[in-house]
Amino acid sequence: MSRFIILCGGTGGHLAPGIAVGQALIKEGHSASFVISNKQVDSRLMSKYSDLHVIKSPGIAFPKNPLRILKFFAELFKAVRLGLKTMSAEKYDVLISFGGFNSLGFSIAAWLSKVPIVVHEANRKAGKATRLLGLVAERIYVPYGVKIRNRDISKIKCSGYPIRDEIRRQPPEPAREKFGFDRDAKLLLVLGGSQGAAALNNWATENFGELAKNKIDVLCVCGQGKSKGEDIAAEDADGAKHRLKYMEFCDDMGTAMSAADVVVARAGAGSIAEFARCAVPSIIVPYPYAADNHQLENAKCFEKQGACVVVLQENLGKMLKEVLELFRNEKLKAAIRKNLNRVDDLNDMSKIVRDLAEIAARRRRE
């Protein structure tokens, strides 16, 4: 049995694949600890996994305001100190980083402790954490077709996105009932990611009347503190009532995606992979201010595979037309689902788990 420590805090996009890999390692008889941030979103996402060993680490993102740089380094020092203490006490064999601001402190501690570092990059453009940790990493996992310049090519392996077991396609009728909709409802799911997206929330609210006229109900997962208030009801031309339901947080995304006929969402790598796993057609709106514009790169790749429709945020005024067309066009939805199944075939994390076990075994032999 090998011991792994997994850095996966900050957002759902970092946390979800960390949980998936950790659970797979545990199934193989290894042990895994999970390092998350102090953000509320991390605690809430982890609350349903009470059997997992969780460590909360200090840390903040590198600030744009120079007045907060001292705060950044103070938090980083605390994280390194906690990491060194943890490494010494638990004798981990491998550290696995899924990126984000929370990954640096414990990674420095692992490097100082001579614990092998493995990095997983989910996006089509490698983030700052991946580029930095890639200098000292023993292995770097990247999406298929992605390259990282000036890194030892022998350390880089292509992999899919690790997906939790609970994210899977389910029968849509009972899934809709679970969220309070009729079994035969036509349902649009609007997702802003683990932190919400004001632009998508506003779009759902402003366009619900027209969606209801077209017999479409809406489930809007709007993010912590971003609810628009009470649910909204509207009638179609036949007098039947339809509903826009707001949820600040959803911890059962597999069921939510299975309930939906169409999803409108941001272009996080995790969301895209989960749409493929649940075979739900999507309209992707890349977040225009994402670091290195990585969401646009994610969306373009997904669209090129015939697995989604992309609408830029500057063109949100035209998105209603795209949504209605996707609901009406059964042939297009069927083609997208076929392509989604092909994309999902790439998200097999068994290669990652085997490779991690081999790296840990080499470490234990040293």
Coordinates of C-alpha atoms in Angstrom, one line a residue:
M1 CA 0.0 0.0 0.0
S2 CA 1.3 3.5 -1.0
R3 CA 0.4 6.8 0.6
F4 CA -0.7 9.7 -1.6
I5 CA -1.4 13.4 -0.7
I6 CA -3.6 15.2 -3.2
L7 CA -3.8 19.0 -3.6
C8 CA -7.1 19.9 -5.1
G9 CA -8.7 23.0 -3.5
G10 CA -9.8 26.4 -4.6
T11 CA -12.7 25.6 -7.1
G12 CA -14.8 22.6 -8.0
G13 CA -12.7 22.3 -11.2
H14 CA -9.6 21.5 -9.0
L15 CA -11.5 19.5 -6.3
A16 CA -13.6 17.1 -8.4
P17 CA -10.8 15.4 -10.3
G18 CA -8.7 15.2 -7.1
I19 CA -11.6 13.4 -5.4
A20 CA -12.0 11.1 -8.4
V21 CA -8.3 10.0 -8.5
G22 CA -8.2 9.7 -4.7
Q23 CA -11.2 7.4 -4.6
A24 CA -9.7 5.3 -7.4
L25 CA -6.4 4.9 -5.5
I26 CA -8.3 4.0 -2.3
K27 CA -10.2 1.3 -4.2
E28 CA -6.8 -0.2 -5.2
G29 CA -5.8 -0.4 -1.6
H30 CA -3.8 2.8 -1.2
S31 CA -4.4 5.6 1.1
A32 CA -5.1 9.3 0.2
S33 CA -5.3 12.6 2.0
F34 CA -6.8 15.7 0.4
V35 CA -5.5 19.2 0.9
I36 CA -8.1 21.9 0.3
S37 CA -8.3 25.6 0.8
N38 CA -10.3 27.4 3.5
K39 CA -12.8 28.6 1.0
Q40 CA -16.4 27.8 1.8
V41 CA -16.9 26.2 -1.6
D42 CA -14.3 23.6 -0.8
S43 CA -15.8 22.7 2.6
R44 CA -19.3 22.4 1.0
L45 CA -18.1 20.2 -1.9
M46 CA -16.2 17.9 0.5
S47 CA -19.0 17.7 3.1
K48 CA -20.6 14.7 1.3
Y49 CA -17.3 12.7 1.5
S50 CA -17.1 12.4 5.3
D51 CA -15.0 9.2 5.0
L52 CA -12.1 11.0 3.3
H53 CA -9.1 12.5 5.2
V54 CA -9.1 16.2 4.6
I55 CA -6.4 18.8 5.5
K56 CA -7.2 22.5 5.2
S57 CA -4.2 24.6 4.1
P58 CA -3.7 28.4 4.4
G59 CA -3.2 30.3 1.1
I60 CA -4.6 33.0 -1.1
A61 CA -4.3 33.6 -4.9
F62 CA -1.5 35.8 -6.0
P63 CA -2.9 39.3 -5.6
K64 CA -3.3 41.9 -8.3
N65 CA -3.2 44.6 -5.5
P66 CA 0.5 45.0 -4.5
L67 CA -0.6 45.9 -1.0
R68 CA -1.7 42.3 -0.5
I69 CA 1.6 40.7 -1.6
L70 CA 2.9 40.5 1.9
K71 CA -0.3 38.7 2.9
F72 CA 0.3 36.2 0.0
F73 CA 3.8 35.4 1.2
A74 CA 2.7 35.1 4.9
E75 CA 0.0 32.6 3.9
L76 CA 2.4 30.8 1.7
F77 CA 4.9 30.5 4.6
K78 CA 2.2 29.0 6.8
A79 CA 1.2 26.5 4.1
V80 CA 4.9 25.4 3.6
R81 CA 5.3 25.0 7.4
L82 CA 2.1 23.0 7.6
G83 CA 3.2 20.9 4.6
L84 CA 6.6 20.1 6.1
K85 CA 5.0 19.0 9.4
T86 CA 2.5 16.9 7.5
M87 CA 5.1 15.3 5.2
S88 CA 7.3 14.4 8.2
A89 CA 4.4 12.9 10.2
E90 CA 2.7 10.9 7.5
K91 CA 5.6 9.8 5.2
Y92 CA 3.7 10.2 1.9
D93 CA 5.1 8.5 -1.2
V94 CA 3.7 10.9 -3.9
L95 CA 2.2 14.3 -3.9
I96 CA -0.4 15.0 -6.7
S97 CA -1.3 18.5 -7.6
F98 CA -4.4 19.5 -9.5
G99 CA -3.3 23.2 -9.7
G100 CA -4.8 26.3 -8.3
F101 CA -3.6 28.8 -5.7
N102 CA -3.7 26.3 -3.0
S103 CA -1.1 24.0 -4.5
L104 CA 2.2 25.9 -4.1
G105 CA 2.8 25.7 -0.3
F106 CA 2.5 21.9 0.1
S107 CA 4.3 21.4 -3.2
I108 CA 7.3 23.3 -1.9
A109 CA 7.2 21.2 1.3
A110 CA 7.1 18.0 -0.8
W111 CA 10.1 19.2 -2.9
L112 CA 12.1 20.0 0.3
S113 CA 11.1 16.6 1.7
K114 CA 12.1 14.8 -1.5
V115 CA 8.6 13.5 -2.1
P116 CA 7.9 13.0 -5.8
I117 CA 5.6 15.6 -7.3
V118 CA 3.0 14.8 -10.0
V119 CA 0.9 17.5 -11.7
H120 CA -2.4 17.1 -13.5
E121 CA -3.4 19.9 -15.9
A122 CA -7.0 19.8 -17.0
N123 CA -7.2 22.8 -19.4
R124 CA -6.0 23.2 -23.0
K125 CA -3.7 25.9 -21.8
A126 CA -1.4 25.0 -18.8
G127 CA -1.9 27.3 -15.8
K128 CA 0.7 29.1 -13.8
A129 CA 0.8 26.3 -11.1
T130 CA 1.4 23.6 -13.8
R131 CA 4.1 25.6 -15.5
L132 CA 5.9 26.3 -12.2
L133 CA 5.6 22.9 -10.6
G134 CA 6.4 21.3 -14.0
L135 CA 10.0 22.3 -13.4
V136 CA 10.4 19.9 -10.5
A137 CA 7.6 17.4 -11.2
E138 CA 8.3 13.7 -11.9
R139 CA 5.2 13.4 -14.1
I140 CA 2.9 15.9 -15.8
Y141 CA -0.5 14.7 -17.1
V142 CA -2.0 16.9 -19.8
P143 CA -5.1 16.7 -22.1
Y144 CA -4.6 14.9 -25.4
G145 CA -2.9 17.2 -27.9
V146 CA -1.6 19.7 -25.4
K147 CA 2.1 20.4 -25.1
I148 CA 4.1 22.3 -22.5
R149 CA 7.2 24.0 -23.9
N150 CA 10.6 23.7 -22.3
R151 CA 9.7 20.6 -20.2
D152 CA 11.3 17.1 -20.4
I153 CA 9.0 15.3 -22.8
S154 CA 9.6 12.0 -21.0
K155 CA 7.8 13.4 -18.0
I156 CA 4.7 14.3 -19.9
K157 CA 1.8 11.9 -20.4
C158 CA -1.5 12.5 -22.1
S159 CA -4.6 11.7 -20.1
G160 CA -8.3 12.4 -19.9
Y161 CA -10.1 14.2 -17.1
P162 CA -10.7 12.1 -14.0
I163 CA -14.5 11.9 -13.2
R164 CA -16.1 10.8 -10.0
D165 CA -18.1 7.6 -10.0
E166 CA -21.3 9.4 -9.0
I167 CA -21.2 11.4 -12.3
R168 CA -23.0 9.2 -14.7
R169 CA -26.0 9.2 -17.1
Q170 CA -29.3 8.3 -15.3
P171 CA -32.9 7.9 -16.5
P172 CA -34.1 11.5 -17.1
E173 CA -37.7 11.2 -15.8
P174 CA -36.9 10.4 -12.2
A175 CA -34.0 12.8 -12.3
R176 CA -36.4 15.6 -13.2
E177 CA -38.8 14.6 -10.5
K178 CA -36.0 14.8 -7.9
F179 CA -35.7 18.5 -8.7
G180 CA -39.4 19.1 -8.6
F181 CA -40.2 19.1 -12.3
D182 CA -42.6 17.0 -14.2
R183 CA -41.3 13.7 -15.6
D184 CA -41.9 14.7 -19.2
A185 CA -40.7 18.3 -18.8
K186 CA -38.4 19.9 -21.3
L187 CA -35.6 21.1 -19.1
L188 CA -32.7 23.6 -19.5
L189 CA -29.9 23.5 -17.0
V190 CA -27.9 26.7 -16.5
L191 CA -24.6 26.2 -14.7
G192 CA -22.1 28.9 -13.6
G193 CA -19.6 26.5 -12.1
S194 CA -18.8 26.0 -8.4
Q195 CA -18.6 29.8 -8.0
G196 CA -21.6 30.8 -10.1
A197 CA -21.7 33.1 -13.2
A198 CA -23.7 36.3 -12.9
A199 CA -24.0 36.7 -16.7
L200 CA -25.6 33.3 -17.1
N201 CA -27.9 33.7 -14.1
N202 CA -29.1 37.1 -15.6
W203 CA -29.6 35.5 -19.0
A204 CA -31.8 32.8 -17.5
T205 CA -33.9 35.3 -15.6
E206 CA -34.3 37.7 -18.5
N207 CA -35.1 35.0 -21.1
F208 CA -37.3 32.7 -19.0
G209 CA -40.6 34.2 -20.3
E210 CA -39.6 33.3 -23.9
L211 CA -38.4 29.9 -22.8
A212 CA -41.7 29.2 -21.0
K213 CA -43.6 30.2 -24.1
N214 CA -41.7 27.4 -25.8
K215 CA -42.6 24.9 -23.1
I216 CA -39.2 24.9 -21.5
D217 CA -38.5 24.7 -17.7
V218 CA -35.2 26.0 -16.3
L219 CA -33.0 24.8 -13.4
C220 CA -30.4 27.5 -12.7
V221 CA -27.5 26.6 -10.3
C222 CA -26.5 30.1 -9.6
G223 CA -23.7 29.9 -7.0
Q224 CA -23.3 30.8 -3.3
G225 CA -25.0 34.1 -2.5
K226 CA -26.0 34.7 -6.1
S227 CA -29.6 33.5 -6.0
K228 CA -32.2 35.7 -7.7
G229 CA -34.7 35.0 -4.9
E230 CA -38.0 33.1 -5.3
D231 CA -38.6 30.8 -8.2
I232 CA -40.4 32.3 -11.2
A233 CA -43.5 30.8 -12.9
A234 CA -44.8 31.6 -16.4
E235 CA -47.3 30.1 -18.8
D236 CA -47.0 28.8 -22.3
A237 CA -49.5 29.5 -25.1
D238 CA -51.7 26.6 -23.9
G239 CA -51.9 28.0 -20.3
A240 CA -49.5 25.3 -18.9
K241 CA -47.2 26.6 -16.2
H242 CA -43.4 26.4 -16.4
R243 CA -40.9 27.2 -13.7
L244 CA -37.5 28.7 -13.3
K245 CA -35.9 27.2 -10.2
Y246 CA -32.8 28.7 -8.6
M247 CA -30.3 26.6 -6.6
E248 CA -27.3 28.2 -5.0
F249 CA -25.5 24.9 -4.9
C250 CA -26.0 21.4 -6.2
D251 CA -24.1 18.4 -4.9
D252 CA -25.7 15.9 -7.2
M253 CA -24.6 17.1 -10.7
G254 CA -24.9 13.7 -12.3
T255 CA -28.7 13.7 -11.6
A256 CA -29.0 17.4 -12.6
M257 CA -27.3 16.8 -16.0
S258 CA -29.3 13.7 -16.6
A259 CA -32.5 15.6 -16.0
A260 CA -31.6 18.2 -18.6
D261 CA -32.3 18.1 -22.3
V262 CA -29.7 20.9 -22.8
V263 CA -27.1 22.7 -20.6
V264 CA -25.9 26.2 -20.8
A265 CA -22.6 26.5 -18.9
R266 CA -19.0 27.9 -18.7
A267 CA -16.1 26.1 -20.3
G268 CA -14.3 24.6 -17.3
A269 CA -12.5 21.4 -18.2
G270 CA -14.4 19.5 -15.5
S271 CA -17.8 20.7 -16.6
I272 CA -17.0 19.7 -20.2
A273 CA -15.9 16.2 -19.2
E274 CA -19.0 15.7 -17.1
F275 CA -21.3 16.7 -20.0
A276 CA -19.6 14.0 -22.0
R277 CA -20.0 11.4 -19.3
C278 CA -23.7 12.3 -19.0
A279 CA -24.2 12.7 -22.7
V280 CA -26.0 16.0 -22.4
P281 CA -25.8 18.5 -25.3
S282 CA -24.5 21.9 -24.2
I283 CA -24.1 25.5 -25.2
I284 CA -20.8 26.7 -23.8
V285 CA -20.1 30.3 -22.9
P286 CA -16.4 30.7 -22.1
Y287 CA -15.6 33.0 -19.2
P288 CA -13.8 35.8 -21.0
Y289 CA -11.5 36.7 -18.0
A290 CA -10.2 33.3 -17.2
A291 CA -6.5 33.0 -16.7
D292 CA -4.6 32.8 -20.1
N293 CA -8.1 32.7 -21.7
H294 CA -8.0 28.9 -21.1
Q295 CA -11.8 28.5 -21.2
L296 CA -11.9 29.7 -24.8
E297 CA -9.3 27.1 -25.7
N298 CA -11.4 24.4 -23.9
A299 CA -14.5 25.5 -25.7
K300 CA -12.9 25.6 -29.1
C301 CA -11.6 22.1 -28.8
F302 CA -14.9 20.7 -27.5
E303 CA -16.7 22.4 -30.4
K304 CA -14.2 21.1 -33.0
Q305 CA -15.1 17.6 -31.8
G306 CA -18.7 18.3 -32.6
A307 CA -19.6 18.0 -28.9
C308 CA -21.2 21.4 -28.2
V309 CA -22.2 24.8 -29.5
V310 CA -20.1 27.8 -28.4
V311 CA -21.5 31.3 -27.8
L312 CA -19.1 34.0 -26.8
Q313 CA -20.3 36.2 -23.8
E314 CA -20.3 39.3 -26.0
N315 CA -23.0 37.4 -28.1
L316 CA -25.3 36.4 -25.2
G317 CA -28.1 38.4 -26.9
K318 CA -28.1 35.7 -29.6
M319 CA -28.0 32.7 -27.3
L320 CA -31.8 32.3 -27.0
K321 CA -32.0 31.4 -30.7
E322 CA -29.3 28.8 -30.2
V323 CA -31.0 27.3 -27.2
L324 CA -34.4 27.0 -28.9
E325 CA -32.8 25.5 -32.0
L326 CA -31.0 22.9 -30.0
F327 CA -34.3 21.9 -28.2
R328 CA -36.1 21.7 -31.5
N329 CA -33.5 19.9 -33.5
E330 CA -33.5 16.2 -32.5
K331 CA -31.1 15.2 -35.2
L332 CA -28.5 17.7 -34.0
K333 CA -28.9 16.6 -30.4
A334 CA -28.4 12.9 -31.4
A335 CA -25.2 13.8 -33.4
I336 CA -23.9 15.7 -30.4
R337 CA -24.6 12.8 -28.0
K338 CA -22.8 10.4 -30.4
N339 CA -19.7 12.7 -30.3
L340 CA -20.0 13.1 -26.6
N341 CA -19.7 9.4 -26.1
R342 CA -16.5 9.4 -28.2
V343 CA -15.1 12.3 -26.1
D344 CA -15.9 10.4 -22.9
D345 CA -13.9 7.4 -24.0
L346 CA -10.8 9.5 -23.5
N347 CA -11.6 10.2 -19.9
D348 CA -10.4 6.8 -18.6
M349 CA -8.3 7.4 -15.5
S350 CA -7.1 3.8 -15.1
K351 CA -3.8 4.8 -16.8
I352 CA -3.3 7.6 -14.3
V353 CA -3.9 5.3 -11.3
R354 CA -1.5 2.6 -12.6
D355 CA 1.2 5.2 -13.3
L356 CA 0.8 6.8 -9.9
A357 CA 1.1 3.3 -8.3
E358 CA 4.3 2.7 -10.2
I359 CA 5.8 6.1 -9.2
A360 CA 5.0 5.4 -5.6
A361 CA 6.5 1.8 -5.8
R362 CA 9.8 3.2 -7.1
R363 CA 9.8 5.8 -4.3
R364 CA 9.3 3.0 -1.7
R365 CA 12.1 1.0 -3.2
E366 CA 14.6 3.8 -2.9

